[in-house]
Amino acid sequence: MEAAWNRGDFRGYMAGFKNPDVVFVSGGKFQQGWQGTLDHYIRDYGGSPERRGQLHFYNMKVDVLAPNAAMLIGQYRLVRGTRVTEGVNTRLFKKFHGHWLITMNHVSAYDVTSSASAPEAH
């Protein structure tokens, strides 16, 4: 996923999400499913490598809840020029026909470049 984002392949990034009915929550708002989220990424992050930035996931932990369900929690860092955003990402995975897909994605983020209380990046 990280590699797909960093090369500007938003469809590739979204390939691991349940289409069409994945639930995305970010910035206190629900996105409109898979297509709405893809449209958001293209609109807000597409067009150039500078707008997209470089994404890095770290400190990821997976908890298998059942044979067909798992939860991931981790951190991410997105560097877009001088703007640096970090946050926590929580994902619920379900297994469909032998393949794990993300059915729920929740992101909480903060702007490191404007937050004096932000922790150091890892």
Short mmCIF file of N, CA and C in Angstrom, two decimals:
data_model
loop_
_atom_site.label_atom_id
_atom_site.label_comp_id
_atom_site.label_asym_id
_atom_site.label_seq_id
_atom_site.Cartn_x
_atom_site.Cartn_y
_atom_site.Cartn_z
N MET A 1 0.82 -1.20 0.00
CA MET A 1 0.00 0.00 0.00
C MET A 1 0.86 1.26 0.00
N GLU A 2 1.84 1.26 0.89
CA GLU A 2 2.73 2.42 0.99
C GLU A 2 3.42 2.69 -0.34
N ALA A 3 3.92 1.65 -0.97
CA ALA A 3 4.62 1.81 -2.26
C ALA A 3 3.68 2.34 -3.33
N ALA A 4 2.45 1.84 -3.36
CA ALA A 4 1.47 2.31 -4.35
C ALA A 4 1.21 3.81 -4.17
N TRP A 5 0.99 4.24 -2.93
CA TRP A 5 0.76 5.66 -2.66
C TRP A 5 1.96 6.48 -3.13
N ASN A 6 3.15 6.05 -2.76
CA ASN A 6 4.35 6.83 -3.04
C ASN A 6 4.68 6.93 -4.53
N ARG A 7 4.13 6.05 -5.34
CA ARG A 7 4.32 6.17 -6.80
C ARG A 7 3.11 6.82 -7.48
N GLY A 8 2.11 7.25 -6.68
CA GLY A 8 0.94 7.94 -7.22
C GLY A 8 -0.14 7.02 -7.73
N ASP A 9 -0.10 5.76 -7.37
CA ASP A 9 -1.09 4.76 -7.81
C ASP A 9 -2.18 4.64 -6.75
N PHE A 10 -3.14 5.56 -6.78
CA PHE A 10 -4.20 5.57 -5.77
C PHE A 10 -5.11 4.35 -5.89
N ARG A 11 -5.37 3.87 -7.10
CA ARG A 11 -6.16 2.64 -7.26
C ARG A 11 -5.42 1.46 -6.64
N GLY A 12 -4.12 1.39 -6.83
CA GLY A 12 -3.32 0.34 -6.21
C GLY A 12 -3.37 0.44 -4.69
N TYR A 13 -3.31 1.66 -4.17
CA TYR A 13 -3.41 1.88 -2.73
C TYR A 13 -4.74 1.37 -2.21
N MET A 14 -5.80 1.58 -2.97
CA MET A 14 -7.15 1.21 -2.55
C MET A 14 -7.48 -0.26 -2.80
N ALA A 15 -6.59 -1.00 -3.45
CA ALA A 15 -6.88 -2.40 -3.81
C ALA A 15 -7.15 -3.28 -2.60
N GLY A 16 -6.61 -2.95 -1.45
CA GLY A 16 -6.81 -3.77 -0.26
C GLY A 16 -8.06 -3.43 0.53
N PHE A 17 -8.85 -2.48 0.04
CA PHE A 17 -10.07 -2.07 0.72
C PHE A 17 -11.29 -2.71 0.08
N LYS A 18 -12.29 -3.04 0.89
CA LYS A 18 -13.52 -3.67 0.40
C LYS A 18 -14.27 -2.68 -0.48
N ASN A 19 -14.50 -3.09 -1.71
CA ASN A 19 -15.19 -2.25 -2.69
C ASN A 19 -16.57 -2.85 -2.93
N PRO A 20 -17.65 -2.11 -2.82
CA PRO A 20 -17.76 -0.65 -2.70
C PRO A 20 -18.04 -0.16 -1.28
N ASP A 21 -18.22 -1.07 -0.33
CA ASP A 21 -18.82 -0.65 0.94
C ASP A 21 -17.86 -0.53 2.12
N VAL A 22 -16.61 -0.16 1.87
CA VAL A 22 -15.69 0.10 2.96
C VAL A 22 -16.12 1.38 3.68
N VAL A 23 -15.89 1.43 4.99
CA VAL A 23 -16.21 2.62 5.78
C VAL A 23 -14.89 3.34 6.09
N PHE A 24 -14.80 4.60 5.68
CA PHE A 24 -13.64 5.44 5.96
C PHE A 24 -14.07 6.58 6.88
N VAL A 25 -13.30 6.80 7.93
CA VAL A 25 -13.56 7.93 8.83
C VAL A 25 -12.25 8.69 8.97
N SER A 26 -12.30 9.99 8.70
CA SER A 26 -11.12 10.84 8.80
C SER A 26 -11.57 12.27 9.04
N GLY A 27 -10.88 12.97 9.91
CA GLY A 27 -11.23 14.36 10.18
C GLY A 27 -12.62 14.52 10.77
N GLY A 28 -13.08 13.50 11.49
CA GLY A 28 -14.40 13.55 12.09
C GLY A 28 -15.54 13.36 11.11
N LYS A 29 -15.23 12.91 9.88
CA LYS A 29 -16.26 12.75 8.85
C LYS A 29 -16.16 11.38 8.20
N PHE A 30 -17.29 10.90 7.72
CA PHE A 30 -17.33 9.68 6.93
C PHE A 30 -17.09 10.02 5.47
N GLN A 31 -16.25 9.24 4.80
CA GLN A 31 -16.11 9.35 3.35
C GLN A 31 -17.25 8.55 2.72
N GLN A 32 -17.49 8.76 1.46
CA GLN A 32 -18.57 8.08 0.75
C GLN A 32 -18.07 6.79 0.11
N GLY A 33 -17.78 5.77 0.93
CA GLY A 33 -17.41 4.46 0.42
C GLY A 33 -16.09 4.45 -0.34
N TRP A 34 -15.88 3.36 -1.07
CA TRP A 34 -14.63 3.14 -1.79
C TRP A 34 -14.40 4.21 -2.85
N GLN A 35 -15.37 4.42 -3.72
CA GLN A 35 -15.21 5.38 -4.81
C GLN A 35 -15.06 6.81 -4.29
N GLY A 36 -15.84 7.15 -3.28
CA GLY A 36 -15.73 8.49 -2.70
C GLY A 36 -14.36 8.75 -2.10
N THR A 37 -13.79 7.71 -1.49
CA THR A 37 -12.46 7.84 -0.92
C THR A 37 -11.41 7.97 -2.01
N LEU A 38 -11.52 7.16 -3.05
CA LEU A 38 -10.59 7.28 -4.18
C LEU A 38 -10.68 8.67 -4.79
N ASP A 39 -11.90 9.16 -5.01
CA ASP A 39 -12.08 10.51 -5.56
C ASP A 39 -11.43 11.57 -4.67
N HIS A 40 -11.58 11.42 -3.36
CA HIS A 40 -10.97 12.34 -2.40
C HIS A 40 -9.44 12.33 -2.53
N TYR A 41 -8.85 11.14 -2.60
CA TYR A 41 -7.40 11.04 -2.73
C TYR A 41 -6.91 11.69 -4.02
N ILE A 42 -7.60 11.42 -5.13
CA ILE A 42 -7.20 12.00 -6.41
C ILE A 42 -7.34 13.52 -6.38
N ARG A 43 -8.46 14.01 -5.84
CA ARG A 43 -8.73 15.45 -5.78
C ARG A 43 -7.73 16.18 -4.88
N ASP A 44 -7.47 15.62 -3.69
CA ASP A 44 -6.67 16.34 -2.70
C ASP A 44 -5.18 16.01 -2.72
N TYR A 45 -4.82 14.87 -3.31
CA TYR A 45 -3.42 14.45 -3.28
C TYR A 45 -2.84 14.16 -4.66
N GLY A 46 -3.65 14.18 -5.68
CA GLY A 46 -3.18 13.83 -7.03
C GLY A 46 -2.57 15.01 -7.76
N GLY A 47 -2.07 14.73 -8.95
CA GLY A 47 -1.56 15.79 -9.81
C GLY A 47 -0.06 15.92 -9.84
N SER A 48 0.59 15.73 -8.69
CA SER A 48 2.05 15.86 -8.67
C SER A 48 2.60 15.13 -7.44
N PRO A 49 3.87 14.74 -7.50
CA PRO A 49 4.49 14.11 -6.34
C PRO A 49 4.50 15.02 -5.10
N GLU A 50 4.59 16.32 -5.31
CA GLU A 50 4.61 17.26 -4.20
C GLU A 50 3.26 17.27 -3.47
N ARG A 51 2.16 17.23 -4.22
CA ARG A 51 0.83 17.21 -3.60
C ARG A 51 0.57 15.89 -2.90
N ARG A 52 1.06 14.81 -3.49
CA ARG A 52 0.84 13.47 -2.93
C ARG A 52 1.68 13.25 -1.69
N GLY A 53 2.93 13.65 -1.76
CA GLY A 53 3.85 13.44 -0.65
C GLY A 53 4.36 12.02 -0.57
N GLN A 54 5.11 11.76 0.48
CA GLN A 54 5.66 10.43 0.75
C GLN A 54 5.04 9.90 2.04
N LEU A 55 4.47 8.70 1.94
CA LEU A 55 3.76 8.07 3.05
C LEU A 55 4.62 6.96 3.65
N HIS A 56 4.62 6.90 4.97
CA HIS A 56 5.34 5.82 5.66
C HIS A 56 4.50 5.34 6.84
N PHE A 57 4.23 4.02 6.89
CA PHE A 57 3.54 3.40 8.02
C PHE A 57 4.58 2.81 8.96
N TYR A 58 4.32 2.85 10.27
CA TYR A 58 5.24 2.26 11.24
C TYR A 58 4.48 1.91 12.52
N ASN A 59 5.16 1.18 13.41
CA ASN A 59 4.56 0.73 14.68
C ASN A 59 3.22 0.04 14.48
N MET A 60 3.14 -0.80 13.48
CA MET A 60 1.88 -1.48 13.19
C MET A 60 1.77 -2.75 14.02
N LYS A 61 0.58 -2.93 14.60
CA LYS A 61 0.29 -4.12 15.40
C LYS A 61 -1.01 -4.72 14.90
N VAL A 62 -1.03 -6.04 14.75
CA VAL A 62 -2.22 -6.74 14.27
C VAL A 62 -2.72 -7.66 15.37
N ASP A 63 -4.02 -7.64 15.60
CA ASP A 63 -4.67 -8.52 16.56
C ASP A 63 -5.71 -9.34 15.80
N VAL A 64 -5.51 -10.65 15.73
CA VAL A 64 -6.48 -11.52 15.05
C VAL A 64 -7.63 -11.74 16.03
N LEU A 65 -8.82 -11.29 15.65
CA LEU A 65 -9.99 -11.35 16.51
C LEU A 65 -10.77 -12.64 16.35
N ALA A 66 -10.72 -13.22 15.17
CA ALA A 66 -11.44 -14.45 14.83
C ALA A 66 -10.78 -15.00 13.57
N PRO A 67 -11.13 -16.22 13.16
CA PRO A 67 -10.51 -16.76 11.95
C PRO A 67 -10.71 -15.90 10.70
N ASN A 68 -11.76 -15.07 10.70
CA ASN A 68 -12.03 -14.24 9.53
C ASN A 68 -12.06 -12.74 9.85
N ALA A 69 -11.46 -12.34 10.98
CA ALA A 69 -11.48 -10.92 11.36
C ALA A 69 -10.19 -10.56 12.10
N ALA A 70 -9.65 -9.40 11.78
CA ALA A 70 -8.44 -8.90 12.45
C ALA A 70 -8.48 -7.38 12.51
N MET A 71 -7.75 -6.83 13.48
CA MET A 71 -7.67 -5.39 13.62
C MET A 71 -6.20 -4.98 13.57
N LEU A 72 -5.93 -3.90 12.87
CA LEU A 72 -4.59 -3.33 12.80
C LEU A 72 -4.64 -1.94 13.40
N ILE A 73 -3.64 -1.61 14.20
CA ILE A 73 -3.47 -0.24 14.65
C ILE A 73 -2.01 0.12 14.42
N GLY A 74 -1.79 1.30 13.91
CA GLY A 74 -0.43 1.72 13.63
C GLY A 74 -0.36 3.23 13.45
N GLN A 75 0.82 3.69 13.16
CA GLN A 75 1.04 5.11 12.95
C GLN A 75 1.49 5.35 11.52
N TYR A 76 1.34 6.59 11.09
CA TYR A 76 1.82 6.95 9.76
C TYR A 76 2.39 8.35 9.79
N ARG A 77 3.17 8.63 8.77
CA ARG A 77 3.77 9.96 8.57
C ARG A 77 3.65 10.27 7.09
N LEU A 78 3.10 11.43 6.77
CA LEU A 78 2.97 11.89 5.40
C LEU A 78 3.72 13.21 5.27
N VAL A 79 4.74 13.21 4.41
CA VAL A 79 5.56 14.41 4.19
C VAL A 79 5.20 14.97 2.82
N ARG A 80 4.66 16.20 2.82
CA ARG A 80 4.28 16.90 1.59
C ARG A 80 5.02 18.23 1.56
N GLY A 81 6.23 18.22 1.02
CA GLY A 81 7.04 19.43 1.02
C GLY A 81 7.41 19.78 2.45
N THR A 82 7.07 21.00 2.88
CA THR A 82 7.38 21.41 4.25
C THR A 82 6.28 21.01 5.23
N ARG A 83 5.16 20.49 4.72
CA ARG A 83 4.06 20.08 5.59
C ARG A 83 4.22 18.60 5.96
N VAL A 84 4.24 18.34 7.26
CA VAL A 84 4.37 16.97 7.76
C VAL A 84 3.15 16.66 8.62
N THR A 85 2.47 15.57 8.28
CA THR A 85 1.31 15.11 9.02
C THR A 85 1.61 13.73 9.59
N GLU A 86 1.25 13.53 10.84
CA GLU A 86 1.37 12.22 11.47
C GLU A 86 0.03 11.85 12.07
N GLY A 87 -0.15 10.56 12.32
CA GLY A 87 -1.39 10.15 12.92
C GLY A 87 -1.44 8.67 13.23
N VAL A 88 -2.60 8.27 13.71
CA VAL A 88 -2.88 6.88 14.05
C VAL A 88 -3.92 6.36 13.08
N ASN A 89 -3.72 5.13 12.66
CA ASN A 89 -4.60 4.49 11.70
C ASN A 89 -5.11 3.19 12.32
N THR A 90 -6.42 3.00 12.36
CA THR A 90 -7.03 1.77 12.86
C THR A 90 -7.82 1.15 11.72
N ARG A 91 -7.59 -0.14 11.47
CA ARG A 91 -8.26 -0.82 10.36
C ARG A 91 -8.84 -2.14 10.83
N LEU A 92 -10.04 -2.41 10.36
CA LEU A 92 -10.68 -3.71 10.59
C LEU A 92 -10.59 -4.49 9.29
N PHE A 93 -10.05 -5.70 9.36
CA PHE A 93 -9.92 -6.58 8.20
C PHE A 93 -10.90 -7.73 8.35
N LYS A 94 -11.49 -8.15 7.24
CA LYS A 94 -12.29 -9.37 7.18
C LYS A 94 -11.81 -10.19 6.01
N LYS A 95 -11.95 -11.49 6.17
CA LYS A 95 -11.50 -12.40 5.11
C LYS A 95 -12.69 -12.74 4.22
N PHE A 96 -12.52 -12.52 2.91
CA PHE A 96 -13.53 -12.82 1.90
C PHE A 96 -12.90 -13.75 0.87
N HIS A 97 -13.45 -14.94 0.74
CA HIS A 97 -12.97 -15.91 -0.25
C HIS A 97 -11.46 -16.10 -0.16
N GLY A 98 -10.95 -16.18 1.08
CA GLY A 98 -9.53 -16.42 1.29
C GLY A 98 -8.63 -15.20 1.23
N HIS A 99 -9.20 -14.01 1.01
CA HIS A 99 -8.41 -12.77 0.91
C HIS A 99 -8.81 -11.80 2.01
N TRP A 100 -7.82 -11.22 2.66
CA TRP A 100 -8.08 -10.21 3.69
C TRP A 100 -8.32 -8.86 3.02
N LEU A 101 -9.43 -8.21 3.40
CA LEU A 101 -9.75 -6.88 2.88
C LEU A 101 -10.09 -5.95 4.04
N ILE A 102 -9.77 -4.69 3.89
CA ILE A 102 -10.07 -3.70 4.91
C ILE A 102 -11.53 -3.28 4.73
N THR A 103 -12.31 -3.43 5.81
CA THR A 103 -13.72 -3.06 5.76
C THR A 103 -14.01 -1.75 6.49
N MET A 104 -13.09 -1.35 7.38
CA MET A 104 -13.24 -0.10 8.11
C MET A 104 -11.86 0.50 8.32
N ASN A 105 -11.74 1.79 8.05
CA ASN A 105 -10.47 2.51 8.21
C ASN A 105 -10.75 3.81 8.95
N HIS A 106 -10.09 4.01 10.08
CA HIS A 106 -10.27 5.23 10.86
C HIS A 106 -8.90 5.88 11.03
N VAL A 107 -8.82 7.17 10.73
CA VAL A 107 -7.57 7.92 10.80
C VAL A 107 -7.76 9.12 11.72
N SER A 108 -6.82 9.30 12.63
CA SER A 108 -6.74 10.55 13.38
C SER A 108 -5.37 11.13 13.08
N ALA A 109 -5.32 12.41 12.79
CA ALA A 109 -4.08 13.01 12.31
C ALA A 109 -3.85 14.37 12.96
N TYR A 110 -2.60 14.78 12.93
CA TYR A 110 -2.27 16.13 13.34
C TYR A 110 -1.13 16.64 12.46
N ASP A 111 -1.10 17.94 12.30
CA ASP A 111 -0.09 18.59 11.47
C ASP A 111 1.13 18.87 12.34
N VAL A 112 2.20 18.12 12.12
CA VAL A 112 3.43 18.26 12.90
C VAL A 112 4.03 19.64 12.72
N THR A 113 3.94 20.19 11.52
CA THR A 113 4.59 21.47 11.24
C THR A 113 3.93 22.63 11.97
N SER A 114 2.68 22.47 12.44
CA SER A 114 2.03 23.58 13.14
C SER A 114 1.70 23.22 14.59
N SER A 115 2.13 22.06 15.05
CA SER A 115 1.81 21.62 16.40
C SER A 115 3.06 21.61 17.27
N ALA A 116 3.14 22.54 18.19
CA ALA A 116 4.30 22.61 19.07
C ALA A 116 4.36 21.43 20.02
N SER A 117 3.22 20.78 20.27
CA SER A 117 3.19 19.67 21.22
C SER A 117 3.30 18.31 20.54
N ALA A 118 3.55 18.28 19.25
CA ALA A 118 3.63 17.01 18.52
C ALA A 118 4.87 16.24 18.93
N PRO A 119 4.73 14.90 19.07
CA PRO A 119 5.90 14.10 19.40
C PRO A 119 6.86 14.01 18.22
N GLU A 120 8.09 13.64 18.50
CA GLU A 120 9.08 13.49 17.44
C GLU A 120 8.70 12.33 16.54
N ALA A 121 9.06 12.43 15.28
CA ALA A 121 8.79 11.38 14.30
C ALA A 121 9.74 10.22 14.52
N HIS A 122 9.30 9.04 14.13
CA HIS A 122 10.12 7.83 14.23
C HIS A 122 10.54 7.36 12.88
#
